Short mmCIF file of C-alpha atoms in Angstrom, two decimals:
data_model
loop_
_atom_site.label_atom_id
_atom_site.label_comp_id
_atom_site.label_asym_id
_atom_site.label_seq_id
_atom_site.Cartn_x
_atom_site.Cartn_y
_atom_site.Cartn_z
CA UNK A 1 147.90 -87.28 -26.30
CA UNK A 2 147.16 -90.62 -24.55
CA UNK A 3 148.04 -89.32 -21.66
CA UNK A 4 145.10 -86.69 -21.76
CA UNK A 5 143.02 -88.92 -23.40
CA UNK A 6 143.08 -91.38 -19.87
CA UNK A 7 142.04 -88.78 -17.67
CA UNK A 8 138.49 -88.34 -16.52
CA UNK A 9 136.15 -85.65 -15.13
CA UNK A 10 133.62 -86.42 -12.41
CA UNK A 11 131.99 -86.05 -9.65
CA UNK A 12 133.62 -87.49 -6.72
CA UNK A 13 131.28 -89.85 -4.47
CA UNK A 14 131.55 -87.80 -1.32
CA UNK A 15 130.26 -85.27 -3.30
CA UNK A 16 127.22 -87.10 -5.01
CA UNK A 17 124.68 -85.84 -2.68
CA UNK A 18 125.05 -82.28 -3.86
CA UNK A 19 122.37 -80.91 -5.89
CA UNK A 20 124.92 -78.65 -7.90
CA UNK A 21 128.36 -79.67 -7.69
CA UNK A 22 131.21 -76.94 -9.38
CA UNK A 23 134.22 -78.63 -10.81
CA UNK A 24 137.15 -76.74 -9.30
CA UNK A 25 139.76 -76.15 -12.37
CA UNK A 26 138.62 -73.53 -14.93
CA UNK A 27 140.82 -74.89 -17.19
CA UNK A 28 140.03 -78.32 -18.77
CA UNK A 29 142.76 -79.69 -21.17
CA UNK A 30 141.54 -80.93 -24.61
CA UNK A 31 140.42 -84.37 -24.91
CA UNK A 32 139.89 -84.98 -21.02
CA UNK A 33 136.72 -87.34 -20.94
CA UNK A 34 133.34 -86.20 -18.64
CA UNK A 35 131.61 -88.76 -17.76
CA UNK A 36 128.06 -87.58 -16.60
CA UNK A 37 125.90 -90.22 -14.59
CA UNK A 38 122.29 -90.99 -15.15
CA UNK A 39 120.84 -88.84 -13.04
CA UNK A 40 122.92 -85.89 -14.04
CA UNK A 41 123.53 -82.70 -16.49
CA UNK A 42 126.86 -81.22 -17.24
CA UNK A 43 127.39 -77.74 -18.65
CA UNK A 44 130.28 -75.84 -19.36
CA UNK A 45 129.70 -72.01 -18.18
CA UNK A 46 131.58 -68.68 -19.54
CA UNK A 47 130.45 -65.35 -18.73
CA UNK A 48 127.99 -66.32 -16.95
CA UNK A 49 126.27 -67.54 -20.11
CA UNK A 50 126.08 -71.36 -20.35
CA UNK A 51 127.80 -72.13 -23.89
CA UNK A 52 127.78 -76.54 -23.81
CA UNK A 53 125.85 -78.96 -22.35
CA UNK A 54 126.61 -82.36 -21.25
CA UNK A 55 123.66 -85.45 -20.75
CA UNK A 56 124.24 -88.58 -18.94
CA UNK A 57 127.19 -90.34 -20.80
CA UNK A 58 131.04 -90.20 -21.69
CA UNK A 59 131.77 -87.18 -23.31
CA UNK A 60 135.55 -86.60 -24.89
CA UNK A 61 135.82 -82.71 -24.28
CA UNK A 62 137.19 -81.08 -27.61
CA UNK A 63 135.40 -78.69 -29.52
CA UNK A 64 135.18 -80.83 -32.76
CA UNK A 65 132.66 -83.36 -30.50
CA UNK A 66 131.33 -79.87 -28.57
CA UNK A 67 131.00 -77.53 -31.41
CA UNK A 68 130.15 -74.90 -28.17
CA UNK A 69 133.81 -75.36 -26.48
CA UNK A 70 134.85 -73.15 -29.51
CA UNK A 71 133.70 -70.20 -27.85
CA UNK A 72 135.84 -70.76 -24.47
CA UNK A 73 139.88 -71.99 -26.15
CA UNK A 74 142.48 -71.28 -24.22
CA UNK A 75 144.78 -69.23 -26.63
CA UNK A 76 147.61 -69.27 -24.70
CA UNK A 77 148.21 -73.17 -24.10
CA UNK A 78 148.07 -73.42 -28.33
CA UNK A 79 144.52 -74.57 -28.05
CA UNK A 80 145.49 -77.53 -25.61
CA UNK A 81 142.52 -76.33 -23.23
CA UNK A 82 139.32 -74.85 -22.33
CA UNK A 83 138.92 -72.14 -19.96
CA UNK A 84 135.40 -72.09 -18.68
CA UNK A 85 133.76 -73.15 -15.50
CA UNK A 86 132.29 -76.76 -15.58
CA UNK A 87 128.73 -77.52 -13.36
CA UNK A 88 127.71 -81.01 -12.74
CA UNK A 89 123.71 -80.66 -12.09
CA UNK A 90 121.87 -83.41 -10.06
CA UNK A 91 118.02 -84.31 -11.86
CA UNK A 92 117.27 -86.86 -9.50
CA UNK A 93 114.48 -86.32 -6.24
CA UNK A 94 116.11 -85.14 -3.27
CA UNK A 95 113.93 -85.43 -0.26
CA UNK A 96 113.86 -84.83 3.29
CA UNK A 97 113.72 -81.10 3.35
CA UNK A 98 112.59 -79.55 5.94
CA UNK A 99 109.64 -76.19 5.74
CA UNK A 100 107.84 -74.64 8.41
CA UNK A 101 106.64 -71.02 10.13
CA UNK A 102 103.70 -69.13 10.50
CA UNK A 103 101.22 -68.86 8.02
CA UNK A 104 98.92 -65.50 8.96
CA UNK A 105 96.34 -64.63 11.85
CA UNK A 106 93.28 -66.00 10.77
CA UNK A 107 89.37 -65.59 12.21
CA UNK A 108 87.98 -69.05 12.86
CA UNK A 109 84.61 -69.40 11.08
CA UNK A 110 82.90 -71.49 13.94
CA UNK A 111 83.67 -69.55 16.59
CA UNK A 112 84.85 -65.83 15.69
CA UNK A 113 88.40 -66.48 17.65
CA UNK A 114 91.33 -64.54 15.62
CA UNK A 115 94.14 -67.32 15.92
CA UNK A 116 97.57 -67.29 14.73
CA UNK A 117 98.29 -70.26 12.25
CA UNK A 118 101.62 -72.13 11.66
CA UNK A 119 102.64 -74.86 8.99
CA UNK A 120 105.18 -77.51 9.32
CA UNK A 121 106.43 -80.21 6.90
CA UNK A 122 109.43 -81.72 4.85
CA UNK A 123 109.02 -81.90 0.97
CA UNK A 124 110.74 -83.51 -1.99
CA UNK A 125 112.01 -81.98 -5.19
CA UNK A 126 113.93 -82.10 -8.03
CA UNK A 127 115.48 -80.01 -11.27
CA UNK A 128 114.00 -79.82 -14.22
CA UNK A 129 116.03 -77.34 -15.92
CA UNK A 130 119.40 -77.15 -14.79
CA UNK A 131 120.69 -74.08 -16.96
CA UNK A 132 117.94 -72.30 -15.33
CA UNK A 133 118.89 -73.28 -12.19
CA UNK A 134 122.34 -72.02 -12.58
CA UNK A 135 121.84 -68.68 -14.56
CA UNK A 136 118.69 -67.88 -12.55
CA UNK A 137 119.03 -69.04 -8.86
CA UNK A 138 123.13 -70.24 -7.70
CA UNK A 139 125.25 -68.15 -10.30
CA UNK A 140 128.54 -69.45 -10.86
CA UNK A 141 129.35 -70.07 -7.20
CA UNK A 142 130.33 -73.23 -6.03
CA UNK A 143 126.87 -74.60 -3.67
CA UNK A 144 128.54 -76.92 -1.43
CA UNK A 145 125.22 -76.43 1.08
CA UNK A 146 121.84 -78.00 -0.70
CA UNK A 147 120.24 -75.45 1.76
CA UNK A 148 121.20 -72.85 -0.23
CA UNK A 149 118.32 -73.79 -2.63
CA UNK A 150 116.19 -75.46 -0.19
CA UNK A 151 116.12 -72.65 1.82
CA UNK A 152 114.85 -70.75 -0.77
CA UNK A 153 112.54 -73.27 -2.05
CA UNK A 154 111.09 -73.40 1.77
CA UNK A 155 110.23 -69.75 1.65
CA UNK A 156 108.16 -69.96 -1.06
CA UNK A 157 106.39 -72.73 0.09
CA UNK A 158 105.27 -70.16 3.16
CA UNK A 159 103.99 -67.78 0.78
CA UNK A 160 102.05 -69.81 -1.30
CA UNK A 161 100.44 -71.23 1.84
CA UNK A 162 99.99 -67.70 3.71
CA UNK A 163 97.64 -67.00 0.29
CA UNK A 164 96.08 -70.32 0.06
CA UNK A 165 95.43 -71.87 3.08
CA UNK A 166 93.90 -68.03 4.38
CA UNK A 167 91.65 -67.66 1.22
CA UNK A 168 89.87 -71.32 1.79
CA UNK A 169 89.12 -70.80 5.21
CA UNK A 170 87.63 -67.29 4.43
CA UNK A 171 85.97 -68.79 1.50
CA UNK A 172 85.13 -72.05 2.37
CA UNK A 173 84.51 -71.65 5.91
CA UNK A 174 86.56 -74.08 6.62
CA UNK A 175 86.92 -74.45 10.90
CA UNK A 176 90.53 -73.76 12.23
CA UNK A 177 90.17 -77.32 14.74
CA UNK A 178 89.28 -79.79 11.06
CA UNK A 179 91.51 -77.94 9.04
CA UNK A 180 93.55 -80.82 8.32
CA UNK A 181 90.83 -82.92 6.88
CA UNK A 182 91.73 -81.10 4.21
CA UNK A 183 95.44 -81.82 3.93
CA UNK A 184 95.40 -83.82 1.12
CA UNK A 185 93.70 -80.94 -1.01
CA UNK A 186 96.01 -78.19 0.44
CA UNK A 187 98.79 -80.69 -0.25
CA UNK A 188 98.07 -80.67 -3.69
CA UNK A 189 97.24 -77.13 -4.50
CA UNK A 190 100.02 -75.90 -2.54
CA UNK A 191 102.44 -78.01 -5.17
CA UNK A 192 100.80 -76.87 -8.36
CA UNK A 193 100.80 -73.35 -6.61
CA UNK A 194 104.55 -73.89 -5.59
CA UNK A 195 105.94 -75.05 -9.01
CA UNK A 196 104.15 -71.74 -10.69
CA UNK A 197 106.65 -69.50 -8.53
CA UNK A 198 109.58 -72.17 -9.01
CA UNK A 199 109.80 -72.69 -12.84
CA UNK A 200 111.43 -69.78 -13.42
CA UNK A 201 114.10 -71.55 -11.40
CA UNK A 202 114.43 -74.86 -13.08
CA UNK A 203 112.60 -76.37 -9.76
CA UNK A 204 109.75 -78.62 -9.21
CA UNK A 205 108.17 -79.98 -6.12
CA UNK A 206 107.55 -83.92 -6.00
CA UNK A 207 105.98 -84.52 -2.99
CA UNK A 208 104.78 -83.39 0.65
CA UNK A 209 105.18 -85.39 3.37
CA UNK A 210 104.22 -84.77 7.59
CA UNK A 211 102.33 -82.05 6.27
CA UNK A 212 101.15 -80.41 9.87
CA UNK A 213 99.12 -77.23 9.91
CA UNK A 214 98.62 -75.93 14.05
CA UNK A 215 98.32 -73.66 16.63
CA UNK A 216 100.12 -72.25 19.33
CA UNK A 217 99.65 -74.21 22.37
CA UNK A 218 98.00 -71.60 23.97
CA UNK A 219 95.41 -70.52 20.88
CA UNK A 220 94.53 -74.41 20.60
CA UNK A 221 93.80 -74.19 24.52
CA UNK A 222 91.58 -71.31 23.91
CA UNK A 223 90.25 -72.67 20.68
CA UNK A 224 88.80 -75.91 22.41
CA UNK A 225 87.45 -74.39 25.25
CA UNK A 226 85.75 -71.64 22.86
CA UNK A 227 84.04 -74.22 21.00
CA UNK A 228 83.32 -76.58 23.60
CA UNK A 229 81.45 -73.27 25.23
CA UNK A 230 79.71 -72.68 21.85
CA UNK A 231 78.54 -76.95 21.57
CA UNK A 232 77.12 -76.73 25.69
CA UNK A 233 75.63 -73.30 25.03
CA UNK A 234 73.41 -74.55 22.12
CA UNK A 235 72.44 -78.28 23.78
CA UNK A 236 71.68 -76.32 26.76
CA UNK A 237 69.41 -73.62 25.13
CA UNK A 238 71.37 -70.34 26.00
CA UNK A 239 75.17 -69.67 27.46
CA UNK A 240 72.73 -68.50 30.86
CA UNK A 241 71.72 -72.08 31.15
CA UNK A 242 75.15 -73.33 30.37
CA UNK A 243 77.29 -71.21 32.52
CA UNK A 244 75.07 -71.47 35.37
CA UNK A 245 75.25 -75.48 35.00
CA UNK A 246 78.96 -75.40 34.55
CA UNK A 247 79.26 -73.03 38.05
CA UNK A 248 77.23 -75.46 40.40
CA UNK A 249 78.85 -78.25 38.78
CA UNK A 250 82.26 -76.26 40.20
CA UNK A 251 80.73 -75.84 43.43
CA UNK A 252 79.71 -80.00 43.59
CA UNK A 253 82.70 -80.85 43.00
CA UNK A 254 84.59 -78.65 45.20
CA UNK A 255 82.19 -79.73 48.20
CA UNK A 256 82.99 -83.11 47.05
CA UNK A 257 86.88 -82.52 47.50
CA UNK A 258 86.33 -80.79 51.19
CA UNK A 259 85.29 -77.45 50.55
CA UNK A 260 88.60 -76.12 49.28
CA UNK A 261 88.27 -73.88 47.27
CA UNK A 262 84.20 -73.65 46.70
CA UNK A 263 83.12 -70.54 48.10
CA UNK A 264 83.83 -68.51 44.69
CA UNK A 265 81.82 -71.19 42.59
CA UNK A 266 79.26 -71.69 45.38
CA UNK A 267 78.77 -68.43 45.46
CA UNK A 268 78.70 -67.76 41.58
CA UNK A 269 76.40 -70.37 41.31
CA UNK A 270 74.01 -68.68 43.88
CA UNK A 271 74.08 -65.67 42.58
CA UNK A 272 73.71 -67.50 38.56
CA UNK A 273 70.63 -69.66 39.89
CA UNK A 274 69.24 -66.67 41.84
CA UNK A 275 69.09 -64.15 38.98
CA UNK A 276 67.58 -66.68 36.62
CA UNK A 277 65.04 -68.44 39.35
CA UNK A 278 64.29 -64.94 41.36
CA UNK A 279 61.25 -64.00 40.45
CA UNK A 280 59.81 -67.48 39.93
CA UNK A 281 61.00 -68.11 43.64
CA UNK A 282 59.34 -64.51 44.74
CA UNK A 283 55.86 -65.43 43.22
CA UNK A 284 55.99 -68.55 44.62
CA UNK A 285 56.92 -67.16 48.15
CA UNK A 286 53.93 -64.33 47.98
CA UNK A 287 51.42 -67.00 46.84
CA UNK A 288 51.85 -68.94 49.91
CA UNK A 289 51.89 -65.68 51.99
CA UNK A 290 48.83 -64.76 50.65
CA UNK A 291 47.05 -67.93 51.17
CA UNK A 292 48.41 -67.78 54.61
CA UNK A 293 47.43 -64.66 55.81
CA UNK A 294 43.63 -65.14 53.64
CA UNK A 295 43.01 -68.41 56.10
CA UNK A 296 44.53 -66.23 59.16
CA UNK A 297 42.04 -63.66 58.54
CA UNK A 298 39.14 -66.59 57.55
CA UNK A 299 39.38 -67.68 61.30
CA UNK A 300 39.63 -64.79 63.17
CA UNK A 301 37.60 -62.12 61.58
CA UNK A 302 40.36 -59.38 60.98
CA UNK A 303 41.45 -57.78 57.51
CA UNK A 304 44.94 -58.52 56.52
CA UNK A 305 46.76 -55.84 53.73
CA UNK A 306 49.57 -56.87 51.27
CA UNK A 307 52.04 -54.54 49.72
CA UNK A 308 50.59 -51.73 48.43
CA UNK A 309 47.32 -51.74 50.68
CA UNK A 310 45.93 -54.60 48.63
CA UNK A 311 43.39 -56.38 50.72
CA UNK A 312 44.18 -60.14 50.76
CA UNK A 313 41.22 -61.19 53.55
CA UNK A 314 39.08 -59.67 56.05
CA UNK A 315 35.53 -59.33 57.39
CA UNK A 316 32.64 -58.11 55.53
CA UNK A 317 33.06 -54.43 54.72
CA UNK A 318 37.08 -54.03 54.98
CA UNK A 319 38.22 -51.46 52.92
CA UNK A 320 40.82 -52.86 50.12
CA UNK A 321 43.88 -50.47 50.96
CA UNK A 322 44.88 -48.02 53.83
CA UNK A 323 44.59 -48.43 57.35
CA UNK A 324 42.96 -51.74 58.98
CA UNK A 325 39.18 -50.08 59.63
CA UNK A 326 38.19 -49.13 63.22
CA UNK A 327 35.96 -50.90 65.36
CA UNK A 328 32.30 -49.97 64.63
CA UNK A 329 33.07 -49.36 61.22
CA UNK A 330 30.11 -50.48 58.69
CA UNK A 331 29.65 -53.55 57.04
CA UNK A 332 29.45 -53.80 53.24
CA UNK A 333 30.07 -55.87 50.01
CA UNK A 334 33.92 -55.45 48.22
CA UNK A 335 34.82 -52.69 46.15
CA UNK A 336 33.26 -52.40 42.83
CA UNK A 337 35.43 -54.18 40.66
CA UNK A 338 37.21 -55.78 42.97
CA UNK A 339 37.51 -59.77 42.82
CA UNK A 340 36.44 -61.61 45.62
CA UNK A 341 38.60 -62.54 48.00
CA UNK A 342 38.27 -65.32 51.08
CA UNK A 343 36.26 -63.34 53.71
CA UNK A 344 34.30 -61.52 51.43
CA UNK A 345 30.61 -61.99 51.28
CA UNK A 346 29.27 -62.92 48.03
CA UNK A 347 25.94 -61.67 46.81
CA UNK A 348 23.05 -64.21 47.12
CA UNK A 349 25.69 -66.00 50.23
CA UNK A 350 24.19 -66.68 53.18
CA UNK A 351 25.76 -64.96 56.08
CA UNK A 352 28.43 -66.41 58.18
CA UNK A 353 28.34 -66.36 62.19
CA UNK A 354 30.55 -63.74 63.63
CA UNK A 355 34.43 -64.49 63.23
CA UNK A 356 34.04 -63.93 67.15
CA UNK A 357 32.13 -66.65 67.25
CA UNK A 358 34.49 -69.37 65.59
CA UNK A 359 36.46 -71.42 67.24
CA UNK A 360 40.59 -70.86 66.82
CA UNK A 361 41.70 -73.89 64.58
CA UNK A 362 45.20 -73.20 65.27
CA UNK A 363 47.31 -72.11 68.74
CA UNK A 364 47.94 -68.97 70.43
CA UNK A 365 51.20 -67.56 71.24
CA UNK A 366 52.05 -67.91 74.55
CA UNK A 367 53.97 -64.39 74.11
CA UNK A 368 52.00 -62.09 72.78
CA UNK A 369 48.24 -63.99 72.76
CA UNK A 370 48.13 -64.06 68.79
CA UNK A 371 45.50 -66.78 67.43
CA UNK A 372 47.55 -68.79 64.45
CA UNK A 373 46.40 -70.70 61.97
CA UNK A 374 46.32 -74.91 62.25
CA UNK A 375 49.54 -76.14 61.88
CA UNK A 376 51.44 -73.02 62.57
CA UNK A 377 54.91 -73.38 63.73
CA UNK A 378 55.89 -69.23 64.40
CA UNK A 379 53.36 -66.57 65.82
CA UNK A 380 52.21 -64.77 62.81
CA UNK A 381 52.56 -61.60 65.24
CA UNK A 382 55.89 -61.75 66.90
CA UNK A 383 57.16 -64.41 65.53
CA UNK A 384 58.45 -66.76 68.47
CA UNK A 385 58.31 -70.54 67.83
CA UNK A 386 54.94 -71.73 68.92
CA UNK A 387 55.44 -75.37 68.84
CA UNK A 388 58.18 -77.00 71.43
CA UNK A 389 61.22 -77.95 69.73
CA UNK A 390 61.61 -81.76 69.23
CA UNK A 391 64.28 -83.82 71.48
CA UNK A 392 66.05 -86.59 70.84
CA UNK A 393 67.90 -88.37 72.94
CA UNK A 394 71.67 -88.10 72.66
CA UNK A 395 72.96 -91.68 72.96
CA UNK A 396 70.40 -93.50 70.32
CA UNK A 397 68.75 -90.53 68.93
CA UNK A 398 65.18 -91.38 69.82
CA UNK A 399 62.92 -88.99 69.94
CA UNK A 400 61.41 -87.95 73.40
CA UNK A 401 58.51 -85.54 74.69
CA UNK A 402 59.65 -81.84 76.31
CA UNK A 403 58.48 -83.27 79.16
CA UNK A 404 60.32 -86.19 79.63
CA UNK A 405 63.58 -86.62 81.60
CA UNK A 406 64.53 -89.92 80.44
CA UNK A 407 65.09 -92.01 77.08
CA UNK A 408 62.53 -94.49 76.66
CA UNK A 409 64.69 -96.22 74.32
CA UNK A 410 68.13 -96.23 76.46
CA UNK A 411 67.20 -95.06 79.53
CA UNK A 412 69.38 -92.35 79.54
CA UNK A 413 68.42 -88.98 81.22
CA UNK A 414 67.62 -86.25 78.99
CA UNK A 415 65.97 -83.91 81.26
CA UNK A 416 67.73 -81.43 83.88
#
């Protein structure tokens, strides 16, 4: 007897770190002592039913102290020992555990983009109930692996946050890019959520900690620029606006580099500026045409026709559409209805000398003997350059007359 009564059950310190630690005899002579740290539960299992339990403390193991050892005697050593299976259950925190995965594809609220979302962390727990742990989640195996249960434990973290995390951002509208401005509160829910599927186990989650929820690098990418897009469109007034901005910015800064690589933006930008400035530029561009031709027709007595046979200025008497009238034709007011128009005389008016009569304001071309108006650069009826091109003189760039065969700045001949 006092040699049973000096030996000792425990769990050996390289084995400490173990969440549930299996003693390895399944028969434990009477009157061997457990001794059961602080931060641990024994229990003696048979069956698969858990028939004693040990807390922290020195524990003498005969049935007369552990009225439930009566249940598991060892008949055939005269009652000497117990044949059952002994657990030694850790209570304390154990940290450091590692979770992470993808969550679910989600729509972002701000900007409509379907994104796929992923979760990373580590995470702290601890058992509460240790015979649940046992019976419901190990079984009478010997877990030599603490991944075993985190594992587990890690999984279910996942599901809770696939069903969380998705229903606040659909309900909440909470954006995709701020999402974890709201870590602490997903933190916390996703614990009380966790230890409703992990009491059944005899788990509990402690803590969270480097909780990280993010995006492929690719769906961020696409993310940022989606919403940058969205934040230029609206401080621009319309994605038109902002588009065509962001394409002759592109071409800018390709001329800026050498030219590589511009002619694409260039020419997007062209055609972006065109569509949205066409018909501003064409009104512009017929105005001055019109007020051209109208002084054209002022000085020299002759009807001039826009598109469409529209009359834009003539002598008294043109007719406001078809064919320029013949000589001879008779003189008269403007159409009824029509509104004046420069060459027109005006009721009450006195009349003008002949259009004959008035002296050319402007030069003729020396090509085709066309009067133009003052100022004219290109005959208005063949079009050939009416004024002399300007010279300059290729050493100091003054300029010099057509005429003129040498610089009057340098000297140097510019004439042939």
């Amino acid at each position: 007897m006092a040699l049973l009564g000096r030996e000792f059950i425990a769990v050996p310190d390289d084995r400490k770190g173990q969440i549930v630690f299996k003693w390895p005899d399944l028969t434990i002579r009477r009157f061997t002592r457990a001794i059961v740290n602080a931060d641990e539960m024994a229990m003696f299992v048979n069956t698969g039913q858990v028939v004693q339990t040990l807390g922290p403390g020195r524990h003498q193991i005969d049935a007369n102290e552990l009225p439930g050892l009566g249940a598991v005697i060892d008949h055939i050593t005269g009652g000497n020992a117990y044949r059952a299976e002994l657990y030694f259950v850790g209570t304390r925190e154990y940290a450091g555990f590692k979770f992470g995965g993808r969550v679910d594809d989600v729509q972002d609220p701000r900007t409509g983009l379907v994104v796929t979302l992923r979760v990373f962390g580590d995470y702290a727990m601890r058992v509460v109930d240790p015979v649940r742990l046992v019976t419901n989640l190990t079984a009478t195996v010997d877990v030599t692996d603490n991944e075993r249960i985190a594992g587990w434990v890690s999984d279910q973290l996942l599901k809770v946050l696939r069903t969380h995390v998705t229903t606040q951002i659909i309900r909440n509208g909470w954006p995709i890019l701020g999402l974890m401005a709201y870590s602490a509160e997903i933190e916390q829910n996703t614990i009380d959520a966790g230890n409703g599927q992990l009491a059944a186990y005899g788990v509990q989650l402690t803590r969270m900690g480097n909780f990280d929820i993010n995006l492929s690098p690719e769906d961020e990418k696409q993310l940022k620029q989606l919403a940058k897009d969205t934040m230029y469109s609206q401080l621009a007034g319309g994605f038109q606006q902002y588009a065509q901005g962001e394409m002759a910015l592109g071409a800018g800064q390709g001329m800026a580099q050498g030219g590589s690589g511009v002619d694409g933006a260039f020419l997007g930008a062209g055609f972006g500026l065109a569509s949205a400035m066409g018909a501003q530029q064409a009104a512009a561009l017929q105005a001055q045409q019109a007020a051209a031709a109208q002084q054209a027709a002022a000085q020299q007595g002759m009807p001039v026709y826009g598109p469409g046979g529209q009359q834009w200025g003539g002598p008294q008497g043109a007719p406001p559409q078809g064919d320029p009238p013949q000589p001879g034709a008779p003189q008269g007011a403007p159409p009824q209805g029509a509104a004046p128009q420069p060459g027109w005389p005006q009721q009450g008016a006195p009349q003008e000398a002949p259009p004959q009569q008035q002296a050319s304001a402007g030069p003729v071309c020396a090509s085709c003997q066309a009067p133009n108006p003052a100022g004219a650069k290109f005959c208005m009826g063949c079009g050939q350059r009416l004024a002399p091109a300007v010279q300059h003189c290729t050493e100091c760039g003054t300029e010099v007359p057509a005429s003129a065969h040498f610089c009057s700045g340098c000297g140097t001949r510019v004439g042939g």
